[in-house]
PDB file of C-alpha atoms in Angstrom:
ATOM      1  CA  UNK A  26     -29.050   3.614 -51.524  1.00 47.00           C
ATOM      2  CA  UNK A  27     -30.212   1.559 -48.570  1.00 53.00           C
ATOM      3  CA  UNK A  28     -28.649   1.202 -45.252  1.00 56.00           C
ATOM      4  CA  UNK A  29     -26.303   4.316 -44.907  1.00 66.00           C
ATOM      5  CA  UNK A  30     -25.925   3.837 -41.014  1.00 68.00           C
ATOM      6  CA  UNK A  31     -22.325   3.614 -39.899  1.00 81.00           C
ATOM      7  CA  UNK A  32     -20.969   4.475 -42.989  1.00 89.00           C
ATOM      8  CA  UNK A  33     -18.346   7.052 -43.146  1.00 91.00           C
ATOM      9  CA  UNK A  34     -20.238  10.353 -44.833  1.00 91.00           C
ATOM     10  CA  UNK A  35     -17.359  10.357 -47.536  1.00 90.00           C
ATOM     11  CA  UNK A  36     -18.541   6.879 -48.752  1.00 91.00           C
ATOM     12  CA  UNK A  37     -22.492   8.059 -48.755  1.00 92.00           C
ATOM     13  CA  UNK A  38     -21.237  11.468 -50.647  1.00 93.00           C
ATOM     14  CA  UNK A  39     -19.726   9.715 -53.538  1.00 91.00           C
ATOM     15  CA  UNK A  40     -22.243   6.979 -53.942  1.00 92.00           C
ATOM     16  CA  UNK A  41     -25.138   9.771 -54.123  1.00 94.00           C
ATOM     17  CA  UNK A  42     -22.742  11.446 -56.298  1.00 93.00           C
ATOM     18  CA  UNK A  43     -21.908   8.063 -58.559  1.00 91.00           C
ATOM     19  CA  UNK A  44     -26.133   7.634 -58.683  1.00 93.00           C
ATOM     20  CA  UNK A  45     -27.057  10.605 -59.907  1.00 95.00           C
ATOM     21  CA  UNK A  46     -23.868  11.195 -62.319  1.00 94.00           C
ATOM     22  CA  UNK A  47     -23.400   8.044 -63.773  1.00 92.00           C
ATOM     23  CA  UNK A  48     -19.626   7.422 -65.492  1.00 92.00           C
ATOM     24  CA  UNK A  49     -20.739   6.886 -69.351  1.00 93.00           C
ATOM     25  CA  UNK A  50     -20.488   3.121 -70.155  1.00 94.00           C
ATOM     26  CA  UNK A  51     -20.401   2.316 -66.522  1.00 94.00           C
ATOM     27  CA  UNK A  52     -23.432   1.218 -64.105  1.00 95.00           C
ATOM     28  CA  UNK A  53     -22.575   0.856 -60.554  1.00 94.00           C
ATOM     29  CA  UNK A  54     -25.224  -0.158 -58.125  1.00 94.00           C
ATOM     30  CA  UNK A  55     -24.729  -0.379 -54.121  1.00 94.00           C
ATOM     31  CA  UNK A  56     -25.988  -4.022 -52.806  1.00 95.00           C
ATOM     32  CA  UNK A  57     -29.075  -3.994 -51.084  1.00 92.00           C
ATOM     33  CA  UNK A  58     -27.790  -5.587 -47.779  1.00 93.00           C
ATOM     34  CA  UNK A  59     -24.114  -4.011 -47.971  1.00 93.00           C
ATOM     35  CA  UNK A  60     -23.557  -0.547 -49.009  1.00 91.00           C
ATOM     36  CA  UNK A  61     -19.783  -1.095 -49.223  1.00 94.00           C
ATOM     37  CA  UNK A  62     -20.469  -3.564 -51.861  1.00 96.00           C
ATOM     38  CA  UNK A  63     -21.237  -2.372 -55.593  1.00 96.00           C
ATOM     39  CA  UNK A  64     -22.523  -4.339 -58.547  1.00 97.00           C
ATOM     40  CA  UNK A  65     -21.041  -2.595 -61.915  1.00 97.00           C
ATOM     41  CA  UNK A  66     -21.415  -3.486 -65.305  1.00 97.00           C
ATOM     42  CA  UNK A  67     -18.834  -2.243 -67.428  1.00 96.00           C
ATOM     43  CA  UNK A  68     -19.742  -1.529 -71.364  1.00 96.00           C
ATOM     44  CA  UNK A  69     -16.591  -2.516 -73.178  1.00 95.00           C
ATOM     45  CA  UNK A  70     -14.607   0.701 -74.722  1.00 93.00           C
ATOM     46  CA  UNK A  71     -15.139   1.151 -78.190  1.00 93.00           C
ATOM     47  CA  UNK A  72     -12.011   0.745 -80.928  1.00 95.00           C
ATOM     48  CA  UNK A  73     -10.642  -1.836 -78.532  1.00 94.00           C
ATOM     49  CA  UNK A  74     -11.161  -6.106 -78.524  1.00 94.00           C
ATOM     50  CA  UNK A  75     -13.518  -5.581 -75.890  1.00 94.00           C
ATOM     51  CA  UNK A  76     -15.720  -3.138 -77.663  1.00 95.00           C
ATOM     52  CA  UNK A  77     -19.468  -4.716 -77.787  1.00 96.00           C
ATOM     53  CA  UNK A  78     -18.671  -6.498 -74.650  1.00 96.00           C
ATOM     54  CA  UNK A  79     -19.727  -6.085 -71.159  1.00 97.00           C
ATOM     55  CA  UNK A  80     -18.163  -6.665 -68.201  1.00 97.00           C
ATOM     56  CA  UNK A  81     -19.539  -7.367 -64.656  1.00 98.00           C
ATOM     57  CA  UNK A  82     -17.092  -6.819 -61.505  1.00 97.00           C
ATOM     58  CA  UNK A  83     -17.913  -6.537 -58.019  1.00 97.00           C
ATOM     59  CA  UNK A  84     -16.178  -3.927 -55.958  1.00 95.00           C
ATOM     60  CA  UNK A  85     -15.776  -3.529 -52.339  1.00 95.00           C
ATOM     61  CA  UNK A  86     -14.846  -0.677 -50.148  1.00 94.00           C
ATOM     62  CA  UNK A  87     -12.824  -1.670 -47.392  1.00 93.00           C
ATOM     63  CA  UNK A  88     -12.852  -0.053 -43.580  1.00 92.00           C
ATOM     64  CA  UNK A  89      -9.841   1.595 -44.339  1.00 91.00           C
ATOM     65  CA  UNK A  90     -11.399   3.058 -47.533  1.00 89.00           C
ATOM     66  CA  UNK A  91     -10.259   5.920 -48.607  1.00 86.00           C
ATOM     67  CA  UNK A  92      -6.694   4.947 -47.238  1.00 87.00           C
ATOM     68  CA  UNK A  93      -6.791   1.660 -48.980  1.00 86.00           C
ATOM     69  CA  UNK A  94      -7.711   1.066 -52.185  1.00 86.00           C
ATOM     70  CA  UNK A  95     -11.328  -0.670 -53.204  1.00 89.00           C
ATOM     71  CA  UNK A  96     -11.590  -4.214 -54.044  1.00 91.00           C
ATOM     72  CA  UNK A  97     -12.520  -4.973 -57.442  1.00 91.00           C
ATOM     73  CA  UNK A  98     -12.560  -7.956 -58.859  1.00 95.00           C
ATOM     74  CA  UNK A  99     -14.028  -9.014 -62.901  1.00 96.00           C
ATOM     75  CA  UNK A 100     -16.982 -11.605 -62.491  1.00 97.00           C
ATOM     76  CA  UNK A 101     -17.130 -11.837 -66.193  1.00 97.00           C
ATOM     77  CA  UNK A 102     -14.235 -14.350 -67.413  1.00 95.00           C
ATOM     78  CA  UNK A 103     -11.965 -11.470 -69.179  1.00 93.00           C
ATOM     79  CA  UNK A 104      -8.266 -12.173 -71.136  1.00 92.00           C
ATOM     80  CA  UNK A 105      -5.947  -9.274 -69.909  1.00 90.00           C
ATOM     81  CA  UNK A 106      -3.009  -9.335 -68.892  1.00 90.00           C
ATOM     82  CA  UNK A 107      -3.384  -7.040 -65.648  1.00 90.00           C
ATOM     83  CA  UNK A 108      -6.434  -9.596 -64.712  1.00 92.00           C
ATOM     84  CA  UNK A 109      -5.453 -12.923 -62.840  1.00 92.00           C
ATOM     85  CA  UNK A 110      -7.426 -16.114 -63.764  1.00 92.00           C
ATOM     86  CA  UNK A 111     -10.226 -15.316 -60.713  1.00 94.00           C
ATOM     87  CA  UNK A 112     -11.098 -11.636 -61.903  1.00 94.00           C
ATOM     88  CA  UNK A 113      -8.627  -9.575 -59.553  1.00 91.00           C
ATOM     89  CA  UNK A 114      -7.189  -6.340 -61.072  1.00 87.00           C
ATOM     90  CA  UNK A 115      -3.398  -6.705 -61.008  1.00 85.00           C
ATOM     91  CA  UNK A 116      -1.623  -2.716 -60.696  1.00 80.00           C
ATOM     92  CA  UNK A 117       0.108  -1.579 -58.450  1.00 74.00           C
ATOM     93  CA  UNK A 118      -2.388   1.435 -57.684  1.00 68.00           C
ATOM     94  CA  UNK A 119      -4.990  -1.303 -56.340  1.00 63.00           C
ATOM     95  CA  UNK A 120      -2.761  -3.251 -54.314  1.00 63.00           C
ATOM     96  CA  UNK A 121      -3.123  -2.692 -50.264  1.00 56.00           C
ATOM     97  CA  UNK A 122       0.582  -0.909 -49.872  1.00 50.00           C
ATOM     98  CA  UNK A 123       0.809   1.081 -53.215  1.00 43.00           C
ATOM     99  CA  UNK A 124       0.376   4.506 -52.065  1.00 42.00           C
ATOM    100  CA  UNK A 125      -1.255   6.247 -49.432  1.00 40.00           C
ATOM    101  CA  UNK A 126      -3.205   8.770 -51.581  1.00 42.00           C
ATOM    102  CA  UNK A 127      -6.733   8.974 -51.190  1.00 45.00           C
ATOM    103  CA  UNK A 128      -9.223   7.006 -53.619  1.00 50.00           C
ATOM    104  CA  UNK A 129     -12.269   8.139 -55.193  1.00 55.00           C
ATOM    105  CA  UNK A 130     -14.957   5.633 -56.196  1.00 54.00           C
ATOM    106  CA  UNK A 131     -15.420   7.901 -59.869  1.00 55.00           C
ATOM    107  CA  UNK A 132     -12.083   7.665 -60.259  1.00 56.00           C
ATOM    108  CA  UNK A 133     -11.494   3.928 -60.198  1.00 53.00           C
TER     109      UNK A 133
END
């Protein structure tokens, strides 16, 4: 991971944690110049239309992180019907008022 400075420790916890227990099917990389930012590349879930595909997104944790959900958005065009024509994930659970629970990134 590369500059941690100013970053809450929750944020540098789960990252370590994401790096060195990666979610099957799912690669998610920290940007060089913004560790708030993630590249992920998402391996499409087998027995479903998506199986054999993969899926890039770009997520972002926000200041308010872990009080407001990430930002995640599909760079890969994707048909779905919680996915808007630009890539943004459309549930409730991601939007900036829909609870107040806290977030973890593995749990995204």
């Amino acid at each position: 991971m590369r500059e941690t400075a100013g970053l809450p420790r929750r944020i540098i916890k789960e990252t370590q944690r994401l790096l060195a227990e990666p979610v099957p099917g799912i690669k998610a990389e920290p940007d060089e110049s913004n560790a708030r930012y993630f590249h992920v590349v998402i391996a499409g879930p087998q027995d479903s239309p998506y199986e054999g595909g993969t899926f890039k997104l770009e997520l972002f944790l926000p200041e308010e992180y872990p009080m407001a959900a990430p930002k995640v958005r599909f760079m890969t065009k994707i048909y779905h019907p919680n996915v808007d024509k630009l890539g943004r994930i459309c549930l409730d659970i991601l939007k900036d008022k829909a609870c107040t629970r806290l977030y973890a990134t593995s749990n995204i």
